[in-house]
Coordinates of C-alpha atoms and ligand atoms in Angstrom, one line a residue:
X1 CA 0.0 0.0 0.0
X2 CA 1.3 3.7 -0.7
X3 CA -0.2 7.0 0.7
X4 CA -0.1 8.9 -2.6
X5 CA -0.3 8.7 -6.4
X6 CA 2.8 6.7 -7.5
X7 CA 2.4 5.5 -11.3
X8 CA 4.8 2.6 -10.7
X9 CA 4.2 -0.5 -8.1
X10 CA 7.3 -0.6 -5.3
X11 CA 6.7 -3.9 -4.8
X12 CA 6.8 -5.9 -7.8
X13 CA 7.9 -2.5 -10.1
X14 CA 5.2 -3.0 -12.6
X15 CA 3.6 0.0 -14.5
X16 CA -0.2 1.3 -14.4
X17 CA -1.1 -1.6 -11.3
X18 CA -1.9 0.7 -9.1
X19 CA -5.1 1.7 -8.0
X20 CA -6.8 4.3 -5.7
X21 CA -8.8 3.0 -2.9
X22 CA -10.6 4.9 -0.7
X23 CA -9.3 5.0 3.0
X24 CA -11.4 2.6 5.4
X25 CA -11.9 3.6 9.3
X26 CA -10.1 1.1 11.4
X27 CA -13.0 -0.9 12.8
X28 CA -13.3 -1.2 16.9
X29 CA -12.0 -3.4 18.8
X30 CA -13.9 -6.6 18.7
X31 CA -13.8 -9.3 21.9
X32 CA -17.7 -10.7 21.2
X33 CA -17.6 -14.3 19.9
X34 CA -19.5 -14.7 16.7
X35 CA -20.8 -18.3 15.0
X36 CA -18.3 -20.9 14.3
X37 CA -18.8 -23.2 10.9
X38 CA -17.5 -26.3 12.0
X39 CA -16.8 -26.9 15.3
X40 CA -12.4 -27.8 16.1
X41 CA -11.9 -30.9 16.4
X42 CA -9.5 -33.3 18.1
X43 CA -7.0 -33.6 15.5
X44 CA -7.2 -37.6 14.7
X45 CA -10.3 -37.2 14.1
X46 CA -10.4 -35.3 11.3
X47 CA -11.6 -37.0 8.0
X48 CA -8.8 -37.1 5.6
X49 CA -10.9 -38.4 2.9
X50 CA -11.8 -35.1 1.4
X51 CA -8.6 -34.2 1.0
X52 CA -6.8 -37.4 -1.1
X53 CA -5.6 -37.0 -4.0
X54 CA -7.1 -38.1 -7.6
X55 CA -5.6 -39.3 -10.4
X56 CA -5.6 -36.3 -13.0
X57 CA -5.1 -39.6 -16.1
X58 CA -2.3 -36.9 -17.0
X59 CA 1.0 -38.9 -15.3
X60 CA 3.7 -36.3 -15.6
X61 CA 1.2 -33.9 -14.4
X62 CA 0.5 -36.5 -11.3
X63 CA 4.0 -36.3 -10.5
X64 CA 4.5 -32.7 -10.3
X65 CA 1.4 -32.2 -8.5
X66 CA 2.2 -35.3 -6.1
X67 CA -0.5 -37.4 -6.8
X68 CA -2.7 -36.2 -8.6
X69 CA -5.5 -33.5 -7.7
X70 CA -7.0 -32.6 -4.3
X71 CA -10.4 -31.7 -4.1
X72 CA -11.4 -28.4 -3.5
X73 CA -7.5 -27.5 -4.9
X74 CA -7.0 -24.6 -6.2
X75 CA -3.9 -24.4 -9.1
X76 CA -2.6 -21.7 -10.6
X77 CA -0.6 -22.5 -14.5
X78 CA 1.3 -20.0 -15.4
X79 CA 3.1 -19.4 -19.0
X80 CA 4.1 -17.4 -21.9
X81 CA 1.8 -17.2 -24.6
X82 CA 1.9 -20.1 -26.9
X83 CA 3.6 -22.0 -24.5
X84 CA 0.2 -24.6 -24.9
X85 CA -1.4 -23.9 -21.5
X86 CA -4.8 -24.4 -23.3
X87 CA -4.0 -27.8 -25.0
X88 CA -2.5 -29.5 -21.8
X89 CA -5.5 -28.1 -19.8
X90 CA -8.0 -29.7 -22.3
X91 CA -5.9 -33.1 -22.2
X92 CA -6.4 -32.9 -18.3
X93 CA -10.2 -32.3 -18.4
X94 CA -10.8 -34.8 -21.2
X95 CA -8.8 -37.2 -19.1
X96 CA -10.4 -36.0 -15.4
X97 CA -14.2 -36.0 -17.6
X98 CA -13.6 -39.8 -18.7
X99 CA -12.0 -41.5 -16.0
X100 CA -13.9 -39.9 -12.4
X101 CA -17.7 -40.3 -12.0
X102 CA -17.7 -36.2 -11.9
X103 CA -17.9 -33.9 -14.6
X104 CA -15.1 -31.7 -16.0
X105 CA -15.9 -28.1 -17.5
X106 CA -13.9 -25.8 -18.8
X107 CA -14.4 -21.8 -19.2
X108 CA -12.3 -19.7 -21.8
X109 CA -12.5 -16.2 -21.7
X110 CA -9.9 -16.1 -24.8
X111 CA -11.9 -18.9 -27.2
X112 CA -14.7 -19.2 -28.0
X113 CA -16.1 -22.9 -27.1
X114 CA -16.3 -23.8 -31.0
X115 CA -12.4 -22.9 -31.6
X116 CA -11.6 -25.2 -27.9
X117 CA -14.3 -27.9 -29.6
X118 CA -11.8 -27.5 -33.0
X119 CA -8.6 -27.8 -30.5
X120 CA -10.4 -30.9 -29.2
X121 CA -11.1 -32.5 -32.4
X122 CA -7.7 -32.2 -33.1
X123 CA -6.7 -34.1 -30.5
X124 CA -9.3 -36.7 -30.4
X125 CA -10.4 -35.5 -27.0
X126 CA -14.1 -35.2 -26.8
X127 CA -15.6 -36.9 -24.2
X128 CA -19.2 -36.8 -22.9
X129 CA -18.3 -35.3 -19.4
X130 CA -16.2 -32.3 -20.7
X131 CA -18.1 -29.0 -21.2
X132 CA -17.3 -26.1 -22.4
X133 CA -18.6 -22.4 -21.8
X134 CA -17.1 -19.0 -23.3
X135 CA -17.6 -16.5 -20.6
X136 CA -16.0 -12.8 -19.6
X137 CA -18.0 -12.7 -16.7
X138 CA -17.8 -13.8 -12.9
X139 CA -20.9 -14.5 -12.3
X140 CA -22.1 -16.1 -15.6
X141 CA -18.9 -18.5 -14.4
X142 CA -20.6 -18.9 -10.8
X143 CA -24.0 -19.9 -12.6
X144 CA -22.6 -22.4 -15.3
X145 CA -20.4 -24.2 -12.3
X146 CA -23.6 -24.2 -10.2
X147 CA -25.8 -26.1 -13.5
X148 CA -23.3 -28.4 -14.4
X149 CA -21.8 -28.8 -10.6
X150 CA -18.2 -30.0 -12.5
X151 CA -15.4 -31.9 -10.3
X152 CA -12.9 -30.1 -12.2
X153 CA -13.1 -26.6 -13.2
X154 CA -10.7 -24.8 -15.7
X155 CA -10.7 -20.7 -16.0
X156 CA -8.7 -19.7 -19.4
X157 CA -7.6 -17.6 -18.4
X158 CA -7.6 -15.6 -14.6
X159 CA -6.7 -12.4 -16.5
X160 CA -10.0 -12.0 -19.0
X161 CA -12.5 -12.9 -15.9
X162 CA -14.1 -9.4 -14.5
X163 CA -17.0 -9.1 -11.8
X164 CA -19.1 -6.5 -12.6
X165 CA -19.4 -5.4 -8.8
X166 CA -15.6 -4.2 -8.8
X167 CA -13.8 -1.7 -10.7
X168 CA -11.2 -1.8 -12.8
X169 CA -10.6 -3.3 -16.0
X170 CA -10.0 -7.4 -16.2
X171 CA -6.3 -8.3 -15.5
X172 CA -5.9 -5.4 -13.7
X173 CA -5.0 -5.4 -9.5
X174 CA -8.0 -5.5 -8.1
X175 CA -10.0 -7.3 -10.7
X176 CA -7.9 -10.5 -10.6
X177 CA -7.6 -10.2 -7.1
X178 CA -11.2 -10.7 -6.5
X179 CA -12.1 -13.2 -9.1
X180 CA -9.4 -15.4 -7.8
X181 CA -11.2 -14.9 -4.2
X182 CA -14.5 -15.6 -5.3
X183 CA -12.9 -19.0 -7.4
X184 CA -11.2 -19.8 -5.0
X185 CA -13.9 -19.4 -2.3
X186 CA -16.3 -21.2 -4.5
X187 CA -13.7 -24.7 -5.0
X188 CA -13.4 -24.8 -1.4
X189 CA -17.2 -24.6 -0.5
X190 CA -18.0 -27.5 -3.7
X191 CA -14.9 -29.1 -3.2
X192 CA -14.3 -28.8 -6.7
X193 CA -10.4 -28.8 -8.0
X194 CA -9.7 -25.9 -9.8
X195 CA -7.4 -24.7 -12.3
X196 CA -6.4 -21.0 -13.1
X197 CA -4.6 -20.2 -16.2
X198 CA -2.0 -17.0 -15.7
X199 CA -0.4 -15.3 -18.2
X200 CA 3.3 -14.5 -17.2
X201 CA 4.9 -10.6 -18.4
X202 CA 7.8 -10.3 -20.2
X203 CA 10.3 -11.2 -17.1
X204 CA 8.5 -14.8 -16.6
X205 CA 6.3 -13.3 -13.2
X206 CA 3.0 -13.8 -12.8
X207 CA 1.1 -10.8 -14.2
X208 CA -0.8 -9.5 -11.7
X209 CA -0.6 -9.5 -8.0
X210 CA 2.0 -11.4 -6.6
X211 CA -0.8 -11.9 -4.3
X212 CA -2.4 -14.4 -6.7
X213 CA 0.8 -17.2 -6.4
X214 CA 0.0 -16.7 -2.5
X215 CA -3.8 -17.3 -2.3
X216 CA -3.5 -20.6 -4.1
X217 CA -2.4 -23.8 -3.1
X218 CA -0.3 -25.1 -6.2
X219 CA 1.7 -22.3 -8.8
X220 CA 2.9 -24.4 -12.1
X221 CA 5.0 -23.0 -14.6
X222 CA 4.8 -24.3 -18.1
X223 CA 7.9 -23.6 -20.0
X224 CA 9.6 -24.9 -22.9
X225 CA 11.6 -23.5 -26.4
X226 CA 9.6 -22.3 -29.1
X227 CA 12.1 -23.7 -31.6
X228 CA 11.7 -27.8 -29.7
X229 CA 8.4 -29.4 -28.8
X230 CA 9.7 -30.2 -25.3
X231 CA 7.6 -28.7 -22.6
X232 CA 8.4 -29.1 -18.7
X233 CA 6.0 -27.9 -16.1
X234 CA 7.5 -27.3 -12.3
X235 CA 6.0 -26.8 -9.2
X236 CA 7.4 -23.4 -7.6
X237 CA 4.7 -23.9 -4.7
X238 CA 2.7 -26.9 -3.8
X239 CA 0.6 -27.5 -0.4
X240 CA 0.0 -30.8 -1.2
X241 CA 3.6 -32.2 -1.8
X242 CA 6.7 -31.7 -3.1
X243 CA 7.8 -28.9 -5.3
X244 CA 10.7 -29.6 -7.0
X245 CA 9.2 -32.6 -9.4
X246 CA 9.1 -31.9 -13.1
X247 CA 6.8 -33.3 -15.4
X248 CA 8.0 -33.4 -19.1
X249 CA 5.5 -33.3 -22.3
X250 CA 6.2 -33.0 -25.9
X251 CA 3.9 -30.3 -27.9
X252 CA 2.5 -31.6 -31.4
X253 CA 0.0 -30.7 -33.6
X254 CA -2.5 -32.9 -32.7
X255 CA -1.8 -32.4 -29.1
X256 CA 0.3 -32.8 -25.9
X257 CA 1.7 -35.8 -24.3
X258 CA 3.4 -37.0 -21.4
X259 CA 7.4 -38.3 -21.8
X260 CA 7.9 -40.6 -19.0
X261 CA 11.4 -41.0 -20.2
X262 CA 13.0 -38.3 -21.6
X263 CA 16.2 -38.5 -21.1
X264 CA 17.3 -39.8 -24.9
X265 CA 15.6 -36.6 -26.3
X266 CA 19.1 -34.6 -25.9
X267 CA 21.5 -36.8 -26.8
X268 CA 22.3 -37.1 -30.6
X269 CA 22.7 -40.9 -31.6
X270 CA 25.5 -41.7 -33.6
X271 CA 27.8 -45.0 -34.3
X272 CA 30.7 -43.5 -34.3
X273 CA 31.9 -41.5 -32.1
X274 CA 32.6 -37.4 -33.3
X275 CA 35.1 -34.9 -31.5
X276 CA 33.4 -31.8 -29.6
X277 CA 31.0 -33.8 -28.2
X278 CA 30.4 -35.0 -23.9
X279 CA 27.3 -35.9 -22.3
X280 CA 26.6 -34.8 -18.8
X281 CA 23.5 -35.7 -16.4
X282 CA 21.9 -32.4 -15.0
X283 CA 19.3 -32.3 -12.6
X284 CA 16.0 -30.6 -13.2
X285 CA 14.3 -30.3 -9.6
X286 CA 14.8 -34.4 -8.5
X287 CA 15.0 -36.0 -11.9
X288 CA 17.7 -36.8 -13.4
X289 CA 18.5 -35.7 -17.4
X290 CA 20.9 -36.8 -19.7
X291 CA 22.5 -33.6 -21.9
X292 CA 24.8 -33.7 -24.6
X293 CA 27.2 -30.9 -25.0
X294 CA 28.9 -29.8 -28.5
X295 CA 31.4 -27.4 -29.4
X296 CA 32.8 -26.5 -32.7
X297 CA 36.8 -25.0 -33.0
X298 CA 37.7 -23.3 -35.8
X299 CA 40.6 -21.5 -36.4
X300 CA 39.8 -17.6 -37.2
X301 CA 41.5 -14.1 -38.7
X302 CA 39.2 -12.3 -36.2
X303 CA 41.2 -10.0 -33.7
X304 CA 37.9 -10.7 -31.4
X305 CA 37.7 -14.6 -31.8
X306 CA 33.6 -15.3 -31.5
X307 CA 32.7 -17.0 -28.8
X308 CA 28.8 -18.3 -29.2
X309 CA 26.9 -20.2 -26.4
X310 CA 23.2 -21.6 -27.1
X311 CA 21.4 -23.5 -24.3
X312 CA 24.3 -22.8 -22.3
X313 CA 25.3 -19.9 -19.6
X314 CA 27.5 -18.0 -21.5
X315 CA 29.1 -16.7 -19.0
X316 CA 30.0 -19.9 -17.5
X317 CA 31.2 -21.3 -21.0
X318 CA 33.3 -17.7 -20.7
X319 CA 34.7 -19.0 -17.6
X320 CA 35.5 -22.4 -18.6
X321 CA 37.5 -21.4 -22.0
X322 CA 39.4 -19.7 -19.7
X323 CA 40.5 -21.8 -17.2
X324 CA 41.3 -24.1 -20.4
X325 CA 43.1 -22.0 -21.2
X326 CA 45.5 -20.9 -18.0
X327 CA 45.1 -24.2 -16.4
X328 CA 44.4 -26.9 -19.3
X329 CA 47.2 -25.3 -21.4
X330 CA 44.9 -25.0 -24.3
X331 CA 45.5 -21.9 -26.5
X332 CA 42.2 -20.8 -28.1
X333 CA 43.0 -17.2 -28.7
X334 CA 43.2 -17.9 -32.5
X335 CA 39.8 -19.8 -32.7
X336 CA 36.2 -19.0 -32.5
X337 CA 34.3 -21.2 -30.4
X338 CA 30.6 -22.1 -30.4
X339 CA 28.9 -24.1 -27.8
X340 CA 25.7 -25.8 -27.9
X341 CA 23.3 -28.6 -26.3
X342 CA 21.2 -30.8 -28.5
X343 CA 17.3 -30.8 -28.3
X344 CA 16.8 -27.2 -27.1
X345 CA 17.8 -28.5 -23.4
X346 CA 19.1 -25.8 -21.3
X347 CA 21.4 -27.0 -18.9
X348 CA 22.9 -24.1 -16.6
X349 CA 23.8 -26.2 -14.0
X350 CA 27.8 -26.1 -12.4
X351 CA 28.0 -29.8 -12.7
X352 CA 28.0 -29.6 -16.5
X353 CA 31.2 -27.5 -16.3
X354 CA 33.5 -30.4 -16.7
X355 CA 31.6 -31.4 -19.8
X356 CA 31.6 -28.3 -21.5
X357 CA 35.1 -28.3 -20.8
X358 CA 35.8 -31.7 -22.4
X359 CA 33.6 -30.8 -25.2
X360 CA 36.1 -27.8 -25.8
X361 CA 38.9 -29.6 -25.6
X362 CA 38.1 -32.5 -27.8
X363 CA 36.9 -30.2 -30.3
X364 CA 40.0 -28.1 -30.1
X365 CA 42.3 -31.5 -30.1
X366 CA 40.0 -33.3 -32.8
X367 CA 39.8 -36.0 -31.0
X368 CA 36.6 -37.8 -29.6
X369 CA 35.9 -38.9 -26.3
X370 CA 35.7 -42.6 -25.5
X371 CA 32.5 -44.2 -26.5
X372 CA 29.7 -44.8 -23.1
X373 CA 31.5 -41.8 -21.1
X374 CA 29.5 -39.1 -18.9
X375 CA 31.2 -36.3 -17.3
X376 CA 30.3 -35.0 -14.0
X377 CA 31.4 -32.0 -11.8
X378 CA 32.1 -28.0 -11.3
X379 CA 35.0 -27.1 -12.5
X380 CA 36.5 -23.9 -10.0
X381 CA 38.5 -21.2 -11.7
X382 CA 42.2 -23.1 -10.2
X383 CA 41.5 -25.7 -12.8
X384 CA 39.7 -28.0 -10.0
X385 CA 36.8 -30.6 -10.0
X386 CA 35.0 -29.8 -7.7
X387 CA 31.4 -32.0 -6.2
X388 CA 28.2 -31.4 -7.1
X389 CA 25.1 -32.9 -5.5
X390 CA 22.7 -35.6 -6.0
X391 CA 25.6 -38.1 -7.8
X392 CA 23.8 -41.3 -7.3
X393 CA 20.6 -40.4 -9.2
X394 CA 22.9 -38.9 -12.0
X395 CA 25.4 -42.2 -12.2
X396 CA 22.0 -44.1 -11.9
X397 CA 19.9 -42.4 -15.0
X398 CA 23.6 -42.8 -17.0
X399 CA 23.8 -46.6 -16.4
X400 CA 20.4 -47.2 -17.4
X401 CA 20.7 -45.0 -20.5
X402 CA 23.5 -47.5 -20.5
X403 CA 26.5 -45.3 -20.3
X404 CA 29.5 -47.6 -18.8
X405 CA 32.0 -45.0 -17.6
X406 CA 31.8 -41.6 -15.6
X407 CA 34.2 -39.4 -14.6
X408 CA 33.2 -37.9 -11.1
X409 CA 34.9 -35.2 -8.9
X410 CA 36.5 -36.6 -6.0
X411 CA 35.1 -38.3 -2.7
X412 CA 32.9 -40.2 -3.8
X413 CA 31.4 -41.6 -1.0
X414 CA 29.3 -45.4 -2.3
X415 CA 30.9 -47.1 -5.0
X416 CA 28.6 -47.4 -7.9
X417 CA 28.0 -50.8 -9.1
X418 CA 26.6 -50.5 -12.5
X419 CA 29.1 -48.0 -13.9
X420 CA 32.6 -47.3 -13.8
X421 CA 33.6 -44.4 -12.2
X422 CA 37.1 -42.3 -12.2
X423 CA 37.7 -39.3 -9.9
X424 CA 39.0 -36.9 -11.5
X425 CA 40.5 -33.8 -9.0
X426 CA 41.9 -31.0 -11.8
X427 CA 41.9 -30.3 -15.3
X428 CA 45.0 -30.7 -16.5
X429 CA 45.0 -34.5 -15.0
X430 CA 42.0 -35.3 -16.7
X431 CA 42.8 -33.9 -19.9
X432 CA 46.6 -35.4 -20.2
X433 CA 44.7 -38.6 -19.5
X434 CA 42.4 -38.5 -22.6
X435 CA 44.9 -37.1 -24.6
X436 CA 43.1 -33.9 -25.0
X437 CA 46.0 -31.6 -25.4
X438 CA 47.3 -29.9 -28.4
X439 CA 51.3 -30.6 -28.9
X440 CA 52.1 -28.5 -31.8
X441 CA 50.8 -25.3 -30.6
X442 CA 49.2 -23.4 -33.8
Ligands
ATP1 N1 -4.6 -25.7 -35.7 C1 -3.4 -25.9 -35.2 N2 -2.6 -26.8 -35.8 C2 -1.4 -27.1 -35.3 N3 -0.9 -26.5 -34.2 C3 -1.6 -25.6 -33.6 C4 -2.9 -25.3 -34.0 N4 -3.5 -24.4 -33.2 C5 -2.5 -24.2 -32.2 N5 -1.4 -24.9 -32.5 C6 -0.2 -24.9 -31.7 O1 -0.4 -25.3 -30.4 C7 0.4 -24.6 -29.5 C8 -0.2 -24.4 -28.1 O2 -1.3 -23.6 -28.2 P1 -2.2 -23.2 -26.9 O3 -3.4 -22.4 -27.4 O4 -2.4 -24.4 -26.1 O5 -1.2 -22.3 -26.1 P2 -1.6 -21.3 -24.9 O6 -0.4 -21.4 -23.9 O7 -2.9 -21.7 -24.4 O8 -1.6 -19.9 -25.5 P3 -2.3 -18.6 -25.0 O9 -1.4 -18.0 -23.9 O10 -2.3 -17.7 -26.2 O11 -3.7 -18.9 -24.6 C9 0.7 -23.3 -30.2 O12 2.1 -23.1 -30.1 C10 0.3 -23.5 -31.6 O13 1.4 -23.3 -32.4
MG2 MG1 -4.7 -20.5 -24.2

C-alpha cells in the first residue's frame, strides 16, 4: 500500500497496477464471539478423505502435482503465450471428464467454445463429461459451475474474468484479485479442483498481483523452447507435496503428451563416435537428465575470436575457456568457439562445467571422447573438479541410459556398481589422461 499517487508498483515494479482505494476507518475493537462453521476438532479425528488426491489420467502432471489432484484445490498454470497452456488443460479435463464419476468443465475467456471444440477435435479428445462455456464474466462462471456442478473446473484464463461489482478493468490489480477470491472461495465450498490459467509478463512473473501465487495452493509454470516441442511444467509452490518434481510433455499438432522418459531426447545418436562432443547428467528439480554438450573449434582471422553459447550460460562457458586456457594449457585465442546442447535443453547447472570443458577440448584437439562416457562436476577457476550434488541419481539415469564409464569429482562416497567411475581432481590430469592436449601449438 502507498499513501499517494505513484504510477509505478514498489513492490513488484510493474507499470499502471496501481489503484486508488478509498481509506477505510479502522474498525473497533472486537472481543464478542461470533458463530463458528464447524466446530475444532481433536486432530485424529479429522476425516482425511476429502482431502486425497485423484488421479488427474495426465502422469507427468500426477508427478508434479504429487499425486494427482485434491479436491477443492485450487492451481494456478502460469506461461508465456503459446507455451500450450490451453492444450494440456483440455488433455487434463478430457482425461479427469472420462475416467472420475464427476464432470469436467472448462471456461475460456480467450476462445470461443467452437475454436476449444476445434482444439479438441484435433486431438481426439471429446468426451461426454467435458463441457465447455465461453464466458468474460464472474458471475455467468458462478452460474454455469452451479448447473453443471463439475469436479474439475478450468478458468482460461484468470486475467480475461471481471465481476461486474468491482472496478477496474479485467487483468488489472483489483479485478484478478477478486475473481481469484471468489474462485477460490467457491472450490473450497463444492470441493471442486480448480485450475487457473496465468499469463506470465515479459520477465517470466506472474502478471498480476503477486498476491495471486500466495492465495492458491499449487503455482505451475509451463515452459519450454519455441524452436523444440519439449515442454516441462515445475512446481514453484505446492501445499500438497513436493515442489521440485518436473513433469516433461512433448507439444505436437494434434496435441500434448506425457514423456515418461525423456532422457534420450538430448542426446544425438551416432555409431561412431565425433570430437566436440560429452554428455553430462543435469538435474532438473529431483530428476535426473541426460545432456549432450557440442562445441565446434575453428581456427579464425578475427582479432575478437567469436565466442557463441546456445542453451548454455555463456558466462559460464566464458569462464570455462578460460581456465582451459591458463590451467588446461589449451590456446584458443586464434579460434572461434561455439557451444551448444542438443534438443533445445538448457542446462545451466555447475555440474555440466566439466563437460563443456571436455567438449572444448576435444573439439579443439580433434579427437573424440571414448564411446559410453559421462562427465560429472564443477569445475573452480584453479583448474579444479569440484562436487556437485545428487551423484547417485545422476550415475543411476547414466547406467540405465546405458553409459559404462563416468568421470566424477573426488570423494565419492558409495561405489557405484553398474558403472565405472574415475575421480577426477583437476583439469590438466584429466585432460593429459584423454589425450586432450594440443602438442604442436598453432
Ligand atoms: N490448428 C493448429 N494446428 C497445429 N498447431 C496448432 C494449431 N493451433 C494451435 N497450435 C499450436 O499449439 C500450441 C499451443 O497452443 P495453446 O493455445 O495451447 O497455447 P496457450 O499457452 O494456451 O496460448 P495462449 O497464452 O495464447 O492462450 C501453439 O504453439 C500453436 O502453435
Ligand atoms: Mg490458451
Amino acid at each position: 500500500m502507498v499513501p499517494r499517487w505513484v504510477g509505478r508498483c514498489p513492490e513488484c515494479q510493474t507499470w499502471g497496477s496501481i489503484g486508488e482505494q478509498a481509506a477505510r476507518k479502522p474498525a473497533a475493537l472486537r472481543l464478542a464471539s461470533g458463530p463458528v462453521t464447524a466446530p475444532a476438532r481433536p486432530i485424529g479425528d479429522v476425516d482425511v478423505e476429502a482431502a486425497r488426491a485423484h488421479s488427474t489420467g495426465v502422469g507427468e502432471l500426477d508427478r508434479v502435482l504429487g499425486g494427482g489432484l485434491v479436491p477443492g484445490a485450487v492451481l494456478l498454470l502460469a506461461g508465456e503465450p503459446g507455451v500450450g497452456k490451453s492444450t494440456l488443460l483440455l488433455e487434463v479435463a478430457n482425461r479427469y471428464a472420462a475416467g472420475q464419476p464427476r464432470r469436467a468443465l472448462i471456461v475460456s475467456g480467450e476462445e470461443s467454445a467452437a475454436q476449444v471444440r476445434l482444439r479438441a477435435e484435433r486431438m481426439g479428445t471429446l468426451d461426454r463429461g467435458l463441457y465447455l462455456a465461453a464466458e468474460t464474466d464472474l458471475s455467468a462462471l458462478i452460474g454455469h459451475v452451479e448447473q453443471i456442478d463439475p469436479g474439475l473446473l478450468i478458468v482460461d484464463s484468470v486475467q480475461t474474468m471481471a465481476a461486474a461489482d468491482v472496478e477496474g478493468s479485467p487483468g488489472g490489480v483489483s479485478q484478478v484479485r477478486s475473481v481469484a477470491a471468489s474462485l477460490i472461495a467457491l472450490a473450497k465450498s463444492r470441493g471442486m479442483a480448480t485450475v487457473l490459467v496465468g499469463h506470465v509478463t515479459k520477465d517470466g512473473a506472474v502478471a498480476g498481483p503477486r498476491l495471486l501465487e500466495h492465495l492458491v495452493d499449487v503455482v505451475l509454470y509451463f515452459d519450454g523452447d519455441r524452436h523444440s516441442t519439449l515442454r516441462l511444467v515445475r512446481a514453484t509452490k505446492n501445499r500438497f507435496g513436493a515442489a521440485d518434481e518436473v513433469g516433461c510433455f512433448e507439444l505436437h499438432d494434434d496435441g500434448i503428451r506425457g514423456l515418461a522418459d525423456p532422457s534420450g531426447l538430448f542426446l544425438s545418436d551416432r555409431s561412431r563416435p565425433v570430437a566436440g562432443t560429452c554428455v553430462a547428467v543435469t538435474v532438473e528439480g529431483r530428476r535426473p537428465l541426460l545432456a549432450e554438450v557440442q562445441a565446434l573449434v575453428a581456427r579464425t582471422n578475427l582479432a575478437m575470436p567469436r565466442r557463441a553459447v546456445s542453451g548454455l550460460d555463456s558466462a559460464r562457458v566464458a569462464m570455462i575457456l578460460a581456465v582451459l586456457e591458463r590451467r588446461g594449457g589449451l590456446r584458443l585465442s586464434t579460434d572461434d568457439v561455439f557451444t551448444a546442447t542438443v534438443g533445445g535443453m538448457r542446462v545451466v547447472e555447475p555440474a555440466a562445467d566439466l563437460a563443456v570443458t571436455l567438449a572444448v577440448a576435444s573439439a579443439a584437439c580433434d579427437r573424440p571422447l571414448p564411446p559410453g562416457l559421462v562427465a560429472l562436476g564443477e569445475v573452480g577457476l584453479a583448474g579444479e573438479v569440484r562436487p556437485v550434488g545428487g551423484m547417485a541419481r545422476r550415475l543411476g539415469e547414466a547406467s540405465r541410459l546405458g553409459f559404462t564409464h563416468a568421470l566424477v569429482p573426488p570423494g565419492i562416497s558409495q561405489p557405484q556398481r553398474e558403472i565405472r567411475t574415475r575421480e577426477v581432481t583437476n583439469l590438466a590430469q584429466v585432460l593429459t589422461d584423454l589425450g586432450l592436449t594440443r602438442t604442436a601449438a598453432p
